Tab-separated table of C-alpha atoms in Angstrom:
chain	number	residue	atom	x	y	z
A	603	MET	CA	5.887	14.455	0.480
A	604	ARG	CA	8.252	12.201	-1.436
A	605	GLY	CA	8.276	8.456	-0.847
A	606	SER	CA	11.891	8.477	0.318
A	607	SER	CA	11.039	11.005	3.020
A	608	HIS	CA	7.999	8.998	4.126
A	609	LEU	CA	10.179	5.895	4.357
A	610	ALA	CA	12.834	7.693	6.403
A	611	ILE	CA	10.219	9.113	8.790
A	612	GLY	CA	8.580	5.699	9.083
A	613	LEU	CA	11.863	3.977	9.933
A	614	ILE	CA	12.679	6.658	12.506
A	615	THR	CA	9.207	6.148	13.979
A	616	GLY	CA	9.989	2.437	14.213
A	617	VAL	CA	13.129	3.259	16.203
A	618	ALA	CA	11.037	5.513	18.452
A	619	VAL	CA	8.514	2.740	19.100
A	620	ALA	CA	11.247	0.177	19.786
A	621	GLY	CA	13.255	2.482	22.026
A	622	LEU	CA	10.581	4.431	23.874
A	623	VAL	CA	7.435	2.298	24.271
A	624	PRO	CA	7.683	0.147	27.425
A	625	GLY	CA	7.573	-3.582	26.788
A	626	ILE	CA	8.280	-3.374	23.063
A	627	PRO	CA	11.473	-5.233	22.114
A	628	PHE	CA	14.045	-3.475	19.934
A	629	SER	CA	13.576	-5.278	16.632
A	630	ALA	CA	14.976	-4.668	13.160
A	631	ALA	CA	11.914	-6.435	11.740
A	632	GLY	CA	9.624	-4.097	13.682
A	633	ILE	CA	11.448	-1.027	12.425
A	634	ALA	CA	11.200	-2.380	8.869
A	635	LEU	CA	7.462	-2.942	9.406
A	636	ALA	CA	7.065	0.688	10.455
A	637	GLY	CA	8.856	1.740	7.266
A	638	PHE	CA	6.604	-0.497	5.174
A	639	SER	CA	3.517	0.879	6.929
A	640	SER	CA	4.647	4.455	6.276
A	641	LEU	CA	4.379	3.776	2.536
A	642	ALA	CA	1.021	1.971	2.658
A	643	PRO	CA	-1.257	5.051	2.410
A	644	ASP	CA	0.204	5.919	-0.996
A	645	LEU	CA	-0.964	2.669	-2.579
A	646	ASP	CA	-3.619	4.969	-4.049
A	647	HIS	CA	-0.924	6.761	-6.091
A	648	PRO	CA	0.487	5.257	-9.322
A	649	GLY	CA	3.969	6.626	-8.697
A	650	SER	CA	4.408	5.493	-5.096
A	651	ARG	CA	7.306	3.251	-4.119
A	652	LEU	CA	5.163	0.559	-2.472
A	653	SER	CA	2.642	0.581	-5.306
A	654	LYS	CA	5.418	-0.232	-7.758
A	655	ARG	CA	6.932	-2.919	-5.520
A	656	LEU	CA	3.707	-4.734	-4.695
A	657	GLY	CA	2.571	-4.475	-8.295
A	658	PHE	CA	5.585	-6.551	-9.286
A	659	ALA	CA	3.525	-8.446	-11.835
A	660	GLN	CA	2.191	-5.399	-13.652
A	661	SER	CA	4.515	-5.752	-16.648
A	662	TYR	CA	3.197	-9.280	-17.133
A	663	VAL	CA	-0.510	-8.670	-16.646
A	664	ARG	CA	-1.200	-7.616	-20.222
A	665	TRP	CA	0.700	-10.632	-21.541
A	666	ALA	CA	-1.285	-12.880	-19.211
A	667	PHE	CA	-4.469	-11.666	-20.932
A	668	VAL	CA	-2.907	-12.333	-24.317
A	669	ALA	CA	-1.821	-15.822	-23.183
A	670	VAL	CA	-5.339	-16.595	-21.936
A	671	ALA	CA	-6.704	-15.408	-25.277
A	672	ALA	CA	-4.312	-17.681	-27.181
A	673	GLY	CA	-5.086	-20.666	-24.951
A	674	LEU	CA	-8.823	-20.123	-25.278
A	675	ALA	CA	-8.546	-19.815	-29.045
A	676	LEU	CA	-6.555	-23.059	-29.293
A	677	TYR	CA	-9.011	-24.893	-27.034
A	678	THR	CA	-11.943	-23.606	-29.067
A	679	HIS	CA	-10.314	-24.585	-32.369
A	680	PHE	CA	-9.355	-28.130	-31.367
A	681	GLN	CA	-12.012	-29.094	-28.819
A	682	LEU	CA	-15.289	-27.402	-29.704
A	683	PRO	CA	-17.428	-28.507	-32.657
A	684	PRO	CA	-18.819	-25.943	-35.106
A	685	GLY	CA	-21.770	-24.092	-33.640
A	686	PRO	CA	-22.719	-21.435	-31.086
A	687	ASP	CA	-20.203	-22.606	-28.448
A	688	ARG	CA	-17.359	-22.400	-30.948
A	689	ARG	CA	-18.316	-18.898	-32.018
A	690	MET	CA	-18.622	-17.848	-28.372
A	691	GLY	CA	-15.185	-19.282	-27.630
A	692	PHE	CA	-13.512	-17.333	-30.427
A	693	THR	CA	-15.360	-14.171	-29.398
A	694	ALA	CA	-14.158	-14.528	-25.802
A	695	ALA	CA	-10.600	-15.172	-27.004
A	696	LEU	CA	-10.715	-12.059	-29.150
A	697	ALA	CA	-12.037	-10.005	-26.216
A	698	PHE	CA	-9.239	-11.167	-23.895
A	699	GLY	CA	-6.651	-10.430	-26.568
A	700	LEU	CA	-7.949	-6.932	-27.215
A	701	ILE	CA	-8.072	-6.119	-23.486
A	702	GLY	CA	-4.492	-7.300	-23.043
A	703	ALA	CA	-3.246	-5.365	-26.048
A	704	ALA	CA	-5.037	-2.188	-24.934
A	705	MET	CA	-3.719	-2.199	-21.371
A	706	GLN	CA	-1.459	0.720	-20.594
A	707	GLY	CA	0.108	2.225	-17.479
A	708	ASP	CA	-2.167	2.727	-14.510
A	709	SER	CA	-4.846	0.218	-15.488
A	710	THR	CA	-2.199	-2.503	-15.581
A	711	ARG	CA	-0.808	-1.404	-12.227
A	712	LYS	CA	-4.251	-1.542	-10.625
A	713	LEU	CA	-4.932	-5.019	-11.991
A	714	ALA	CA	-1.539	-6.219	-10.785
A	715	LEU	CA	-2.183	-4.899	-7.283
A	716	LEU	CA	-5.682	-6.383	-7.324
A	717	PHE	CA	-4.153	-9.734	-8.285
A	718	THR	CA	-1.537	-9.402	-5.520
A	719	GLY	CA	-4.238	-8.499	-3.005
A	720	LEU	CA	-6.524	-11.372	-3.996
A	721	CYS	CA	-3.660	-13.866	-3.751
A	722	THR	CA	-2.922	-12.542	-0.257
A	723	VAL	CA	-6.604	-12.843	0.712
A	724	VAL	CA	-6.644	-16.472	-0.465
A	725	ALA	CA	-3.400	-17.189	1.396
A	726	GLY	CA	-4.942	-15.758	4.559
A	727	LEU	CA	-8.066	-17.881	4.190
A	728	TYR	CA	-5.982	-20.985	3.534
A	729	THR	CA	-3.712	-20.473	6.559
A	730	GLY	CA	-6.450	-19.184	8.839
A	731	PHE	CA	-4.754	-15.808	9.338
A	732	VAL	CA	-7.538	-13.219	9.192
A	733	TRP	CA	-4.983	-10.389	9.344
A	734	LEU	CA	-3.361	-11.623	6.135
A	735	SER	CA	-6.693	-11.586	4.298
A	736	MET	CA	-7.397	-8.072	5.603
A	737	LEU	CA	-3.967	-6.957	4.394
A	738	GLY	CA	-4.737	-8.396	0.962
A	739	LEU	CA	-8.072	-6.582	0.925
A	740	PHE	CA	-6.318	-3.283	1.626
A	741	VAL	CA	-3.705	-3.863	-1.090
A	742	GLY	CA	-6.344	-4.840	-3.649
A	743	VAL	CA	-8.795	-2.006	-2.979
A	744	ALA	CA	-6.475	0.950	-2.236
A	745	PRO	CA	-5.324	1.500	-5.861
A	746	TYR	CA	-8.929	2.084	-6.929
A	747	THR	CA	-9.393	5.048	-4.570
A	748	SER	CA	-8.422	8.596	-5.458
A	749	HIS	CA	-5.160	9.965	-4.075
A	750	ARG	CA	-5.235	11.296	-0.515
A	751	SER	CA	-8.783	10.171	0.039
A	752	TRP	CA	-9.749	6.971	1.859
A	753	THR	CA	-6.252	5.686	2.607
A	754	HIS	CA	-5.348	9.054	4.140
A	755	THR	CA	-7.924	8.999	6.931
A	756	LEU	CA	-7.946	8.221	10.624
A	757	TRP	CA	-10.186	5.220	9.873
A	758	ALA	CA	-7.661	3.722	7.468
A	759	ALA	CA	-4.938	4.162	10.081
A	760	GLY	CA	-7.170	2.380	12.590
A	761	PHE	CA	-7.856	-0.444	10.130
A	762	TRP	CA	-4.130	-0.870	9.460
A	763	THR	CA	-3.351	-0.856	13.189
A	764	TYR	CA	-6.053	-3.485	13.772
A	765	ILE	CA	-4.422	-5.678	11.128
A	766	GLY	CA	-1.239	-5.353	13.174
A	767	HIS	CA	-3.156	-6.255	16.346
A	768	LEU	CA	-4.514	-9.432	14.746
A	769	ALA	CA	-1.060	-10.283	13.405
A	770	ASN	CA	0.287	-9.848	16.925
A	771	GLN	CA	-2.254	-12.365	18.211
A	772	GLY	CA	-1.715	-14.793	15.334
A	773	LEU	CA	2.077	-14.684	15.272
A	774	GLY	CA	2.794	-13.987	18.923
A	775	TRP	CA	5.065	-11.089	17.927
A	776	HIS	CA	4.554	-8.404	20.547
A	777	GLY	CA	4.410	-4.829	19.271
A	778	VAL	CA	3.185	-5.373	15.709
A	779	ALA	CA	0.249	-3.003	16.153
A	780	TRP	CA	2.550	-0.301	17.550
A	781	PHE	CA	5.008	-0.546	14.661
A	782	ALA	CA	2.260	-0.775	12.020
A	783	GLY	CA	0.099	1.995	13.454
A	784	GLY	CA	3.022	4.281	14.201
A	785	GLY	CA	4.401	3.958	10.690
A	786	TYR	CA	1.014	4.568	9.088
A	787	LEU	CA	0.249	7.615	11.233
A	788	SER	CA	3.690	9.042	10.488
A	789	HIS	CA	2.689	9.225	6.821
A	790	LEU	CA	-0.511	11.124	7.554
A	791	LEU	CA	1.257	13.531	9.892
A	792	ALA	CA	3.982	14.161	7.322
A	793	ASP	CA	1.440	14.832	4.570
A	794	THR	CA	-0.325	17.261	6.908
A	795	LEU	CA	2.795	19.424	6.594
A	796	THR	CA	2.273	19.802	2.825
A	797	LYS	CA	0.192	22.383	1.001
A	798	ALA	CA	-2.347	19.727	-0.065
A	799	GLY	CA	-2.921	18.556	3.508
A	800	VAL	CA	-4.958	15.547	4.637
A	801	LYS	CA	-8.688	14.961	5.102
A	802	TRP	CA	-8.268	12.999	8.314
A	803	LEU	CA	-11.994	12.587	9.075
A	804	MET	CA	-13.392	11.979	5.592
A	805	PRO	CA	-16.283	11.240	4.926
A	806	LEU	CA	-17.619	12.818	8.114
A	807	THR	CA	-16.164	16.093	6.898
A	808	ASP	CA	-14.152	17.276	3.904
A	809	LEU	CA	-12.137	19.597	6.135
A	810	THR	CA	-8.482	19.476	5.091
A	811	LEU	CA	-6.035	19.705	7.953
A	812	LYS	CA	-2.687	21.159	6.932
A	813	ILE	CA	0.333	23.116	8.037
A	814	PRO	CA	1.414	24.220	4.550
A	815	LEU	CA	5.184	24.184	4.963
A	816	ILE	CA	6.137	21.904	2.072
A	817	ARG	CA	5.417	22.081	-1.636
A	818	THR	CA	6.216	18.556	-2.793
A	819	GLY	CA	8.711	18.387	-5.643
A	820	SER	CA	10.057	21.924	-5.271
A	821	LYS	CA	13.671	22.599	-4.253
A	822	SER	CA	12.566	24.321	-1.079
A	823	GLY	CA	10.163	21.477	-0.350
A	824	ASN	CA	12.868	18.855	-0.844
A	825	PHE	CA	15.200	20.775	1.468
A	826	LEU	CA	12.521	21.011	4.151
A	827	GLU	CA	11.799	17.305	3.882
A	828	VAL	CA	15.466	16.480	4.472
A	829	ALA	CA	15.626	18.951	7.362
A	830	ILE	CA	12.516	17.415	8.958
A	831	CYS	CA	13.922	13.897	8.613
A	832	VAL	CA	17.272	14.905	10.125
A	833	GLY	CA	15.653	16.870	12.946
A	834	TYR	CA	13.188	14.087	13.724
A	835	GLY	CA	15.978	11.517	13.656
A	836	LEU	CA	18.143	13.518	16.049
A	837	LEU	CA	15.192	14.041	18.395
A	838	VAL	CA	14.373	10.325	18.509
A	839	LEU	CA	18.038	9.417	18.912
A	840	GLY	CA	18.364	11.808	21.837
A	841	LEU	CA	15.256	10.459	23.522
A	842	VAL	CA	16.279	6.824	23.059
A	843	VAL	CA	19.813	7.429	24.293
A	844	GLY	CA	18.432	9.340	27.271
A	845	ARG	CA	16.047	6.515	28.144
A	846	LEU	CA	18.799	3.920	27.943
A	847	GLY	CA	20.906	6.075	30.239
A	848	PHE	CA	24.025	6.361	28.078
């Protein structure tokens, strides 16, 4: 399913959580969190919306390697005397430069997301927020898994929901786990409606659960995605309005 459809379904799920779950306040931030969470499973895909957004530094990663190579070469030239250390310094500078120059496409994206994830892990350790470090771990590792594998499992949904639970405790924002978990599960349920399906219980079993209604990218598939989003939105709207007694 396309990222735009996942986002729409995630946001609608956020409205459902806010309007239907007792004790959860109606919150624009919570609905946005559900939308964000609905995109998280596709961090394993190079073309996903969230992957591109969180990998904001990817266009600069290769130049960072080149800059490190230049800095190392200058340091070696001006600071190290002739000998083994000087030769090692120039060799390391050359290696960094070649790696930076050779970087293309997905490898750069993965490194950028790894960098983003590691920075988030460090921020979590510095502030004492375990949930933030766990979020960084997810962001850093997910791009190195194959598409619709580990991030598209019940265990990953549980991990993401637990991050929300810890954030709820750390921030005192009631309902984080509901918004996070609901958004994440909405992605897996939506992908279950595609021909590829989802391996919910991997690695316990490679059984693919699917209701093959949608062929992603096809005209009929795009139409069905829109129809599902509209139908789901109307259903949630009706339920929320009914609960509020309008």
